mmCIF file with all atom_site columns, C-alpha atoms in Angstrom:
data_model
loop_
_atom_site.group_PDB
_atom_site.id
_atom_site.type_symbol
_atom_site.label_atom_id
_atom_site.label_alt_id
_atom_site.label_comp_id
_atom_site.label_asym_id
_atom_site.label_entity_id
_atom_site.label_seq_id
_atom_site.pdbx_PDB_ins_code
_atom_site.Cartn_x
_atom_site.Cartn_y
_atom_site.Cartn_z
_atom_site.occupancy
_atom_site.B_iso_or_equiv
_atom_site.pdbx_formal_charge
_atom_site.auth_seq_id
_atom_site.auth_comp_id
_atom_site.auth_asym_id
_atom_site.auth_atom_id
_atom_site.pdbx_PDB_model_num
ATOM 1   C CA . MET A 1 1   ? 9.068   40.403 27.871 1.00 64.00 ? 1   MET A CA 1
ATOM 2   C CA . PRO A 1 2   ? 6.876   41.173 24.849 1.00 67.00 ? 2   PRO A CA 1
ATOM 3   C CA . GLN A 1 3   ? 5.352   37.977 23.359 1.00 80.00 ? 3   GLN A CA 1
ATOM 4   C CA . MET A 1 4   ? 4.223   37.734 19.363 1.00 89.00 ? 4   MET A CA 1
ATOM 5   C CA . TYR A 1 5   ? 2.963   34.798 17.197 1.00 91.00 ? 5   TYR A CA 1
ATOM 6   C CA . LYS A 1 6   ? 1.533   34.760 13.942 1.00 93.00 ? 6   LYS A CA 1
ATOM 7   C CA . VAL A 1 7   ? -2.018  33.787 12.905 1.00 94.00 ? 7   VAL A CA 1
ATOM 8   C CA . PHE A 1 8   ? -2.137  32.854 9.376  1.00 95.00 ? 8   PHE A CA 1
ATOM 9   C CA . VAL A 1 9   ? -5.703  33.632 8.153  1.00 93.00 ? 9   VAL A CA 1
ATOM 10  C CA . LYS A 1 10  ? -5.058  32.226 4.357  1.00 87.00 ? 10  LYS A CA 1
ATOM 11  C CA . GLU A 1 11  ? -1.862  34.612 3.140  1.00 91.00 ? 11  GLU A CA 1
ATOM 12  C CA . VAL A 1 12  ? -2.138  37.194 5.552  1.00 94.00 ? 12  VAL A CA 1
ATOM 13  C CA . ALA A 1 13  ? -0.394  37.262 9.311  1.00 95.00 ? 13  ALA A CA 1
ATOM 14  C CA . ILE A 1 14  ? -2.424  38.136 11.906 1.00 96.00 ? 14  ILE A CA 1
ATOM 15  C CA . ILE A 1 15  ? 0.291   39.667 14.004 1.00 96.00 ? 15  ILE A CA 1
ATOM 16  C CA . VAL A 1 16  ? -0.813  38.455 17.840 1.00 95.00 ? 16  VAL A CA 1
ATOM 17  C CA . THR A 1 17  ? 1.485   40.219 20.303 1.00 95.00 ? 17  THR A CA 1
ATOM 18  C CA . SER A 1 18  ? 1.373   42.128 24.247 1.00 93.00 ? 18  SER A CA 1
ATOM 19  C CA . ASP A 1 19  ? 3.125   45.359 22.460 1.00 93.00 ? 19  ASP A CA 1
ATOM 20  C CA . LYS A 1 20  ? 1.374   46.864 19.657 1.00 93.00 ? 20  LYS A CA 1
ATOM 21  C CA . ASP A 1 21  ? 3.130   49.811 19.609 1.00 93.00 ? 21  ASP A CA 1
ATOM 22  C CA . LEU A 1 22  ? 6.426   47.390 17.717 1.00 93.00 ? 22  LEU A CA 1
ATOM 23  C CA . PHE A 1 23  ? 3.297   47.371 15.222 1.00 95.00 ? 23  PHE A CA 1
ATOM 24  C CA . PRO A 1 24  ? 2.360   51.126 14.613 1.00 94.00 ? 24  PRO A CA 1
ATOM 25  C CA . ASP A 1 25  ? 1.395   51.232 10.367 1.00 95.00 ? 25  ASP A CA 1
ATOM 26  C CA . HIS A 1 26  ? -0.399  47.592 11.631 1.00 96.00 ? 26  HIS A CA 1
ATOM 27  C CA . ASP A 1 27  ? -4.404  47.568 12.512 1.00 96.00 ? 27  ASP A CA 1
ATOM 28  C CA . ALA A 1 28  ? -5.070  46.534 15.868 1.00 96.00 ? 28  ALA A CA 1
ATOM 29  C CA . PHE A 1 29  ? -7.594  44.748 17.571 1.00 96.00 ? 29  PHE A CA 1
ATOM 30  C CA . ASN A 1 30  ? -7.965  43.632 21.458 1.00 95.00 ? 30  ASN A CA 1
ATOM 31  C CA . LEU A 1 31  ? -7.719  39.858 22.065 1.00 93.00 ? 31  LEU A CA 1
ATOM 32  C CA . LYS A 1 32  ? -10.149 40.609 24.371 1.00 92.00 ? 32  LYS A CA 1
ATOM 33  C CA . THR A 1 33  ? -13.340 42.289 22.390 1.00 93.00 ? 33  THR A CA 1
ATOM 34  C CA . VAL A 1 34  ? -12.733 41.191 18.716 1.00 94.00 ? 34  VAL A CA 1
ATOM 35  C CA . LYS A 1 35  ? -15.019 39.481 16.387 1.00 93.00 ? 35  LYS A CA 1
ATOM 36  C CA . PHE A 1 36  ? -13.011 37.472 15.340 1.00 93.00 ? 36  PHE A CA 1
ATOM 37  C CA . LYS A 1 37  ? -15.407 36.097 12.563 1.00 90.00 ? 37  LYS A CA 1
ATOM 38  C CA . LYS A 1 38  ? -15.732 39.598 11.618 1.00 94.00 ? 38  LYS A CA 1
ATOM 39  C CA . LEU A 1 39  ? -12.512 40.227 11.368 1.00 95.00 ? 39  LEU A CA 1
ATOM 40  C CA . ALA A 1 40  ? -11.496 37.616 9.104  1.00 93.00 ? 40  ALA A CA 1
ATOM 41  C CA . LYS A 1 41  ? -14.184 38.269 6.451  1.00 92.00 ? 41  LYS A CA 1
ATOM 42  C CA . ALA A 1 42  ? -12.952 41.350 6.405  1.00 95.00 ? 42  ALA A CA 1
ATOM 43  C CA . ILE A 1 43  ? -9.368  40.196 5.859  1.00 95.00 ? 43  ILE A CA 1
ATOM 44  C CA . LYS A 1 44  ? -10.102 37.668 2.905  1.00 92.00 ? 44  LYS A CA 1
ATOM 45  C CA . LYS A 1 45  ? -12.148 40.980 1.732  1.00 93.00 ? 45  LYS A CA 1
ATOM 46  C CA . GLY A 1 46  ? -9.383  42.982 1.448  1.00 93.00 ? 46  GLY A CA 1
ATOM 47  C CA . LYS A 1 47  ? -10.609 45.238 4.157  1.00 95.00 ? 47  LYS A CA 1
ATOM 48  C CA . VAL A 1 48  ? -7.751  44.431 6.767  1.00 95.00 ? 48  VAL A CA 1
ATOM 49  C CA . GLU A 1 49  ? -4.543  44.195 4.802  1.00 94.00 ? 49  GLU A CA 1
ATOM 50  C CA . ARG A 1 50  ? -1.929  44.522 7.985  1.00 96.00 ? 50  ARG A CA 1
ATOM 51  C CA . PRO A 1 51  ? -4.588  42.873 11.214 1.00 97.00 ? 51  PRO A CA 1
ATOM 52  C CA . LEU A 1 52  ? -3.093  43.252 14.947 1.00 97.00 ? 52  LEU A CA 1
ATOM 53  C CA . LEU A 1 53  ? -4.574  41.266 17.898 1.00 96.00 ? 53  LEU A CA 1
ATOM 54  C CA . TYR A 1 54  ? -3.054  42.531 21.335 1.00 94.00 ? 54  TYR A CA 1
ATOM 55  C CA . SER A 1 55  ? -2.870  41.839 25.162 1.00 92.00 ? 55  SER A CA 1
ATOM 56  C CA . ASP A 1 56  ? -0.722  44.101 26.780 1.00 86.00 ? 56  ASP A CA 1
ATOM 57  C CA . ASN A 1 57  ? -0.410  41.010 29.546 1.00 87.00 ? 57  ASN A CA 1
ATOM 58  C CA . PRO A 1 58  ? 2.102   39.191 28.088 1.00 87.00 ? 58  PRO A CA 1
ATOM 59  C CA . ASP A 1 59  ? 1.244   36.132 30.203 1.00 87.00 ? 59  ASP A CA 1
ATOM 60  C CA . LYS A 1 60  ? -2.061  36.515 29.195 1.00 88.00 ? 60  LYS A CA 1
ATOM 61  C CA . LEU A 1 61  ? -2.173  36.335 26.299 1.00 90.00 ? 61  LEU A CA 1
ATOM 62  C CA . LEU A 1 62  ? -1.598  33.196 24.261 1.00 88.00 ? 62  LEU A CA 1
ATOM 63  C CA . LYS A 1 63  ? -5.058  31.954 26.928 1.00 90.00 ? 63  LYS A CA 1
ATOM 64  C CA . ARG A 1 64  ? -6.271  35.149 25.255 1.00 90.00 ? 64  ARG A CA 1
ATOM 65  C CA . LEU A 1 65  ? -5.810  34.126 21.820 1.00 90.00 ? 65  LEU A CA 1
ATOM 66  C CA . HIS A 1 66  ? -6.544  30.259 22.694 1.00 88.00 ? 66  HIS A CA 1
ATOM 67  C CA . LYS A 1 67  ? -10.133 31.509 23.632 1.00 88.00 ? 67  LYS A CA 1
ATOM 68  C CA . ILE A 1 68  ? -11.006 33.081 20.219 1.00 87.00 ? 68  ILE A CA 1
ATOM 69  C CA . LEU A 1 69  ? -11.649 29.563 18.523 1.00 88.00 ? 69  LEU A CA 1
ATOM 70  C CA . PRO A 1 70  ? -11.627 26.801 19.362 1.00 89.00 ? 70  PRO A CA 1
ATOM 71  C CA . LEU A 1 71  ? -8.536  24.999 19.175 1.00 91.00 ? 71  LEU A CA 1
ATOM 72  C CA . VAL A 1 72  ? -6.384  21.588 17.652 1.00 94.00 ? 72  VAL A CA 1
ATOM 73  C CA . LEU A 1 73  ? -3.744  20.538 18.439 1.00 95.00 ? 73  LEU A CA 1
ATOM 74  C CA . ALA A 1 74  ? -1.304  18.883 15.734 1.00 97.00 ? 74  ALA A CA 1
ATOM 75  C CA . GLY A 1 75  ? 1.922   18.422 14.951 1.00 98.00 ? 75  GLY A CA 1
ATOM 76  C CA . GLY A 1 76  ? 3.944   17.308 11.957 1.00 97.00 ? 76  GLY A CA 1
ATOM 77  C CA . GLY A 1 77  ? 7.481   17.133 10.415 1.00 97.00 ? 77  GLY A CA 1
ATOM 78  C CA . LEU A 1 78  ? 10.203  18.281 8.445  1.00 96.00 ? 78  LEU A CA 1
ATOM 79  C CA . VAL A 1 79  ? 12.190  15.855 7.130  1.00 97.00 ? 79  VAL A CA 1
ATOM 80  C CA . GLU A 1 80  ? 15.502  15.389 5.360  1.00 96.00 ? 80  GLU A CA 1
ATOM 81  C CA . ASN A 1 81  ? 16.995  12.410 4.413  1.00 97.00 ? 81  ASN A CA 1
ATOM 82  C CA . GLU A 1 82  ? 20.866  11.352 3.294  1.00 97.00 ? 82  GLU A CA 1
ATOM 83  C CA . LEU A 1 83  ? 20.442  12.911 0.215  1.00 96.00 ? 83  LEU A CA 1
ATOM 84  C CA . ASN A 1 84  ? 19.536  15.836 1.667  1.00 93.00 ? 84  ASN A CA 1
ATOM 85  C CA . GLN A 1 85  ? 16.577  15.681 -0.067 1.00 95.00 ? 85  GLN A CA 1
ATOM 86  C CA . TYR A 1 86  ? 12.980  17.643 1.694  1.00 96.00 ? 86  TYR A CA 1
ATOM 87  C CA . LEU A 1 87  ? 9.778   14.975 2.665  1.00 98.00 ? 87  LEU A CA 1
ATOM 88  C CA . PHE A 1 88  ? 7.150   17.298 0.990  1.00 98.00 ? 88  PHE A CA 1
ATOM 89  C CA . ILE A 1 89  ? 3.205   16.197 0.339  1.00 98.00 ? 89  ILE A CA 1
ATOM 90  C CA . HIS A 1 90  ? 0.987   17.163 -2.309 1.00 98.00 ? 90  HIS A CA 1
ATOM 91  C CA . ARG A 1 91  ? -2.786  17.925 -1.254 1.00 95.00 ? 91  ARG A CA 1
ATOM 92  C CA . ASN A 1 92  ? -5.164  19.626 -2.336 1.00 92.00 ? 92  ASN A CA 1
ATOM 93  C CA . GLY A 1 93  ? -3.144  21.516 -4.639 1.00 95.00 ? 93  GLY A CA 1
ATOM 94  C CA . LYS A 1 94  ? -0.523  23.240 -2.086 1.00 96.00 ? 94  LYS A CA 1
ATOM 95  C CA . TRP A 1 95  ? 2.220   21.772 -1.222 1.00 97.00 ? 95  TRP A CA 1
ATOM 96  C CA . ASP A 1 96  ? 2.786   21.016 2.085  1.00 97.00 ? 96  ASP A CA 1
ATOM 97  C CA . LEU A 1 97  ? 4.473   19.341 4.713  1.00 98.00 ? 97  LEU A CA 1
ATOM 98  C CA . PRO A 1 98  ? 2.832   15.875 6.960  1.00 98.00 ? 98  PRO A CA 1
ATOM 99  C CA . LYS A 1 99  ? 0.868   17.259 9.728  1.00 97.00 ? 99  LYS A CA 1
ATOM 100 C CA . GLY A 1 100 ? -2.318  16.207 11.503 1.00 96.00 ? 100 GLY A CA 1
ATOM 101 C CA . LYS A 1 101 ? -4.342  16.297 14.752 1.00 95.00 ? 101 LYS A CA 1
ATOM 102 C CA . ALA A 1 102 ? -2.913  15.061 17.506 1.00 94.00 ? 102 ALA A CA 1
ATOM 103 C CA . GLU A 1 103 ? -4.587  11.892 19.475 1.00 92.00 ? 103 GLU A CA 1
ATOM 104 C CA . ASN A 1 104 ? -5.315  11.053 23.097 1.00 86.00 ? 104 ASN A CA 1
ATOM 105 C CA . ARG A 1 105 ? -2.716  10.433 25.539 1.00 90.00 ? 105 ARG A CA 1
ATOM 106 C CA . GLU A 1 106 ? -0.055  10.552 23.159 1.00 94.00 ? 106 GLU A CA 1
ATOM 107 C CA . SER A 1 107 ? 2.715   13.733 23.867 1.00 96.00 ? 107 SER A CA 1
ATOM 108 C CA . ILE A 1 108 ? 3.166   16.422 20.240 1.00 97.00 ? 108 ILE A CA 1
ATOM 109 C CA . GLU A 1 109 ? 6.496   14.654 19.310 1.00 97.00 ? 109 GLU A CA 1
ATOM 110 C CA . GLN A 1 110 ? 4.961   11.177 18.881 1.00 97.00 ? 110 GLN A CA 1
ATOM 111 C CA . THR A 1 111 ? 2.193   13.278 16.663 1.00 97.00 ? 111 THR A CA 1
ATOM 112 C CA . SER A 1 112 ? 4.774   14.671 14.408 1.00 98.00 ? 112 SER A CA 1
ATOM 113 C CA . LEU A 1 113 ? 6.088   11.165 13.900 1.00 98.00 ? 113 LEU A CA 1
ATOM 114 C CA . ARG A 1 114 ? 3.547   9.047  13.392 1.00 98.00 ? 114 ARG A CA 1
ATOM 115 C CA . GLU A 1 115 ? 1.864   11.314 11.043 1.00 98.00 ? 115 GLU A CA 1
ATOM 116 C CA . VAL A 1 116 ? 4.975   12.318 9.339  1.00 98.00 ? 116 VAL A CA 1
ATOM 117 C CA . GLU A 1 117 ? 4.895   7.887  8.582  1.00 98.00 ? 117 GLU A CA 1
ATOM 118 C CA . GLU A 1 118 ? 0.758   7.844  8.478  1.00 98.00 ? 118 GLU A CA 1
ATOM 119 C CA . GLU A 1 119 ? 1.030   10.220 5.736  1.00 98.00 ? 119 GLU A CA 1
ATOM 120 C CA . THR A 1 120 ? 3.575   9.434  3.757  1.00 98.00 ? 120 THR A CA 1
ATOM 121 C CA . GLY A 1 121 ? 4.841   5.952  4.321  1.00 98.00 ? 121 GLY A CA 1
ATOM 122 C CA . VAL A 1 122 ? 9.103   7.536  5.705  1.00 98.00 ? 122 VAL A CA 1
ATOM 123 C CA . LYS A 1 123 ? 9.641   5.031  8.439  1.00 97.00 ? 123 LYS A CA 1
ATOM 124 C CA . ASN A 1 124 ? 13.187  4.994  10.705 1.00 97.00 ? 124 ASN A CA 1
ATOM 125 C CA . LEU A 1 125 ? 12.409  9.102  11.977 1.00 98.00 ? 125 LEU A CA 1
ATOM 126 C CA . VAL A 1 126 ? 14.504  10.371 14.154 1.00 98.00 ? 126 VAL A CA 1
ATOM 127 C CA . VAL A 1 127 ? 13.508  13.770 15.994 1.00 98.00 ? 127 VAL A CA 1
ATOM 128 C CA . LYS A 1 128 ? 17.026  16.229 16.021 1.00 96.00 ? 128 LYS A CA 1
ATOM 129 C CA . LYS A 1 129 ? 15.188  19.585 17.307 1.00 95.00 ? 129 LYS A CA 1
ATOM 130 C CA . TYR A 1 130 ? 11.555  21.202 17.761 1.00 96.00 ? 130 TYR A CA 1
ATOM 131 C CA . LEU A 1 131 ? 11.326  24.215 15.724 1.00 94.00 ? 131 LEU A CA 1
ATOM 132 C CA . GLY A 1 132 ? 8.495   26.058 16.586 1.00 92.00 ? 132 GLY A CA 1
ATOM 133 C CA . PRO A 1 133 ? 4.863   26.483 16.882 1.00 93.00 ? 133 PRO A CA 1
ATOM 134 C CA . THR A 1 134 ? 2.459   27.718 13.450 1.00 94.00 ? 134 THR A CA 1
ATOM 135 C CA . TYR A 1 135 ? -0.942  28.980 13.692 1.00 94.00 ? 135 TYR A CA 1
ATOM 136 C CA . HIS A 1 136 ? -3.658  29.506 11.023 1.00 93.00 ? 136 HIS A CA 1
ATOM 137 C CA . VAL A 1 137 ? -7.813  29.668 10.898 1.00 93.00 ? 137 VAL A CA 1
ATOM 138 C CA . PHE A 1 138 ? -9.348  26.571 8.699  1.00 90.00 ? 138 PHE A CA 1
ATOM 139 C CA . SER A 1 139 ? -12.731 26.149 8.515  1.00 87.00 ? 139 SER A CA 1
ATOM 140 C CA . ARG A 1 140 ? -14.789 22.825 8.995  1.00 82.00 ? 140 ARG A CA 1
ATOM 141 C CA . ASN A 1 141 ? -18.232 22.273 8.037  1.00 81.00 ? 141 ASN A CA 1
ATOM 142 C CA . GLY A 1 142 ? -19.605 25.691 7.767  1.00 80.00 ? 142 GLY A CA 1
ATOM 143 C CA . LYS A 1 143 ? -17.736 26.623 11.987 1.00 86.00 ? 143 LYS A CA 1
ATOM 144 C CA . MET A 1 144 ? -13.588 28.428 11.937 1.00 90.00 ? 144 MET A CA 1
ATOM 145 C CA . ARG A 1 145 ? -11.083 26.809 14.209 1.00 92.00 ? 145 ARG A CA 1
ATOM 146 C CA . LEU A 1 146 ? -7.780  27.776 15.594 1.00 93.00 ? 146 LEU A CA 1
ATOM 147 C CA . LYS A 1 147 ? -5.137  25.137 14.244 1.00 94.00 ? 147 LYS A CA 1
ATOM 148 C CA . LEU A 1 148 ? -1.402  25.242 16.314 1.00 95.00 ? 148 LEU A CA 1
ATOM 149 C CA . THR A 1 149 ? 0.383   23.525 15.060 1.00 97.00 ? 149 THR A CA 1
ATOM 150 C CA . HIS A 1 150 ? 3.595   21.865 16.685 1.00 97.00 ? 150 HIS A CA 1
ATOM 151 C CA . TRP A 1 151 ? 7.006   21.006 13.664 1.00 97.00 ? 151 TRP A CA 1
ATOM 152 C CA . TYR A 1 152 ? 10.165  18.952 14.041 1.00 97.00 ? 152 TYR A CA 1
ATOM 153 C CA . SER A 1 153 ? 12.820  19.343 12.557 1.00 96.00 ? 153 SER A CA 1
ATOM 154 C CA . MET A 1 154 ? 13.588  15.398 11.134 1.00 97.00 ? 154 MET A CA 1
ATOM 155 C CA . THR A 1 155 ? 16.268  13.009 10.146 1.00 97.00 ? 155 THR A CA 1
ATOM 156 C CA . THR A 1 156 ? 15.817  9.519  8.574  1.00 98.00 ? 156 THR A CA 1
ATOM 157 C CA . ASP A 1 157 ? 17.179  6.621  6.584  1.00 98.00 ? 157 ASP A CA 1
ATOM 158 C CA . TYR A 1 158 ? 14.606  5.926  4.743  1.00 97.00 ? 158 TYR A CA 1
ATOM 159 C CA . THR A 1 159 ? 14.688  4.638  1.338  1.00 96.00 ? 159 THR A CA 1
ATOM 160 C CA . GLY A 1 160 ? 11.568  2.616  0.482  1.00 96.00 ? 160 GLY A CA 1
ATOM 161 C CA . GLU A 1 161 ? 9.222   3.127  -1.099 1.00 97.00 ? 161 GLU A CA 1
ATOM 162 C CA . LEU A 1 162 ? 6.585   6.708  -0.020 1.00 98.00 ? 162 LEU A CA 1
ATOM 163 C CA . ILE A 1 163 ? 2.887   6.130  0.031  1.00 97.00 ? 163 ILE A CA 1
ATOM 164 C CA . PRO A 1 164 ? 0.622   9.110  0.359  1.00 97.00 ? 164 PRO A CA 1
ATOM 165 C CA . GLN A 1 165 ? -2.363  8.467  2.579  1.00 97.00 ? 165 GLN A CA 1
ATOM 166 C CA . GLU A 1 166 ? -4.449  8.420  -0.086 1.00 96.00 ? 166 GLU A CA 1
ATOM 167 C CA . LYS A 1 167 ? -7.887  9.128  2.375  1.00 95.00 ? 167 LYS A CA 1
ATOM 168 C CA . GLU A 1 168 ? -6.433  11.837 3.957  1.00 94.00 ? 168 GLU A CA 1
ATOM 169 C CA . GLY A 1 169 ? -5.956  13.756 0.499  1.00 95.00 ? 169 GLY A CA 1
ATOM 170 C CA . ILE A 1 170 ? -2.422  13.682 -0.311 1.00 97.00 ? 170 ILE A CA 1
ATOM 171 C CA . ASP A 1 171 ? -2.064  12.100 -3.659 1.00 97.00 ? 171 ASP A CA 1
ATOM 172 C CA . GLN A 1 172 ? 1.905   12.551 -3.797 1.00 97.00 ? 172 GLN A CA 1
ATOM 173 C CA . ALA A 1 173 ? 4.650   12.132 -1.243 1.00 98.00 ? 173 ALA A CA 1
ATOM 174 C CA . VAL A 1 174 ? 7.793   13.034 -2.927 1.00 98.00 ? 174 VAL A CA 1
ATOM 175 C CA . TRP A 1 175 ? 11.370  14.053 -2.307 1.00 98.00 ? 175 TRP A CA 1
ATOM 176 C CA . LEU A 1 176 ? 12.583  17.219 -3.790 1.00 96.00 ? 176 LEU A CA 1
ATOM 177 C CA . ASP A 1 177 ? 16.478  18.466 -3.342 1.00 94.00 ? 177 ASP A CA 1
ATOM 178 C CA . ALA A 1 178 ? 16.351  21.831 -2.421 1.00 90.00 ? 178 ALA A CA 1
ATOM 179 C CA . ARG A 1 179 ? 16.397  23.848 -5.817 1.00 91.00 ? 179 ARG A CA 1
ATOM 180 C CA . ASP A 1 180 ? 12.871  21.993 -6.470 1.00 95.00 ? 180 ASP A CA 1
ATOM 181 C CA . ALA A 1 181 ? 11.957  22.020 -2.501 1.00 93.00 ? 181 ALA A CA 1
ATOM 182 C CA . ASN A 1 182 ? 12.677  26.069 -2.871 1.00 91.00 ? 182 ASN A CA 1
ATOM 183 C CA . ASP A 1 183 ? 10.086  25.840 -6.019 1.00 94.00 ? 183 ASP A CA 1
ATOM 184 C CA . ALA A 1 184 ? 7.190   24.525 -4.119 1.00 95.00 ? 184 ALA A CA 1
ATOM 185 C CA . LEU A 1 185 ? 7.212   26.381 -1.208 1.00 94.00 ? 185 LEU A CA 1
ATOM 186 C CA . GLU A 1 186 ? 5.974   28.923 -3.911 1.00 93.00 ? 186 GLU A CA 1
ATOM 187 C CA . SER A 1 187 ? 3.336   26.857 -4.449 1.00 94.00 ? 187 SER A CA 1
ATOM 188 C CA . SER A 1 188 ? 2.729   26.036 -0.415 1.00 95.00 ? 188 SER A CA 1
ATOM 189 C CA . TYR A 1 189 ? 1.429   27.544 2.345  1.00 93.00 ? 189 TYR A CA 1
ATOM 190 C CA . ALA A 1 190 ? 2.433   31.268 4.024  1.00 91.00 ? 190 ALA A CA 1
ATOM 191 C CA . ASN A 1 191 ? 3.029   29.255 7.158  1.00 91.00 ? 191 ASN A CA 1
ATOM 192 C CA . ILE A 1 192 ? 4.477   26.419 5.813  1.00 93.00 ? 192 ILE A CA 1
ATOM 193 C CA . ARG A 1 193 ? 7.664   29.545 4.581  1.00 91.00 ? 193 ARG A CA 1
ATOM 194 C CA . GLU A 1 194 ? 7.188   30.270 7.684  1.00 87.00 ? 194 GLU A CA 1
ATOM 195 C CA . LEU A 1 195 ? 9.628   26.586 8.937  1.00 89.00 ? 195 LEU A CA 1
ATOM 196 C CA . PHE A 1 196 ? 11.654  28.563 6.403  1.00 81.00 ? 196 PHE A CA 1
ATOM 197 C CA . PRO A 1 197 ? 12.711  31.869 7.361  1.00 63.00 ? 197 PRO A CA 1
ATOM 198 C CA . GLU A 1 198 ? 15.857  31.816 4.262  1.00 61.00 ? 198 GLU A CA 1
ATOM 199 C CA . ARG A 1 199 ? 15.284  29.756 1.204  1.00 55.00 ? 199 ARG A CA 1
ATOM 200 C CA . ILE A 1 200 ? 17.238  26.592 1.480  1.00 59.00 ? 200 ILE A CA 1
ATOM 201 C CA . PRO A 1 201 ? 20.339  26.473 0.091  1.00 53.00 ? 201 PRO A CA 1
ATOM 202 C CA . VAL A 1 202 ? 21.318  25.105 -2.878 1.00 50.00 ? 202 VAL A CA 1
ATOM 203 C CA . LYS A 1 203 ? 24.850  22.560 -2.759 1.00 50.00 ? 203 LYS A CA 1
#
């Protein structure tokens, strides 16, 4: 069965698939031979608008993707409170959801719960379901890395103060109703919008 993922470079989604024939309008590159840094540079310059990476063997698709760049594993949460508000953070001029790097000997679910609490101060978090993974490329110290973030839907009855984790560059942690959350998504990241395949219904 064909597999498909998206890897975001800035706002451009690279389709990663085991069946490139499903995307005939894309520029296809083989995962085994692609020069990823060169491809990323071309994407950022607008020279490649519909990139696609493929492996004909679906069983090796993720393995080959993870070989391209050093992998950073992270977890995060899409949190809703009892007032049907969503938890957002503001960092580097963008609205985002709380997430962070996994630590040794903790499950990715534990990572997600810990990071949400550390970045926002929200307690009494309950995981409802697994939402899925997102991939995006980032640079640190001049080197490109691939971040795989596993996302969970969470709820909380917490009504206390929100405390943005300033040492992580977070200047706001806020609850947003559906209308304001939709507005925030317009000034967020493409991979975050992937967690909201349809805009949040305004009640």
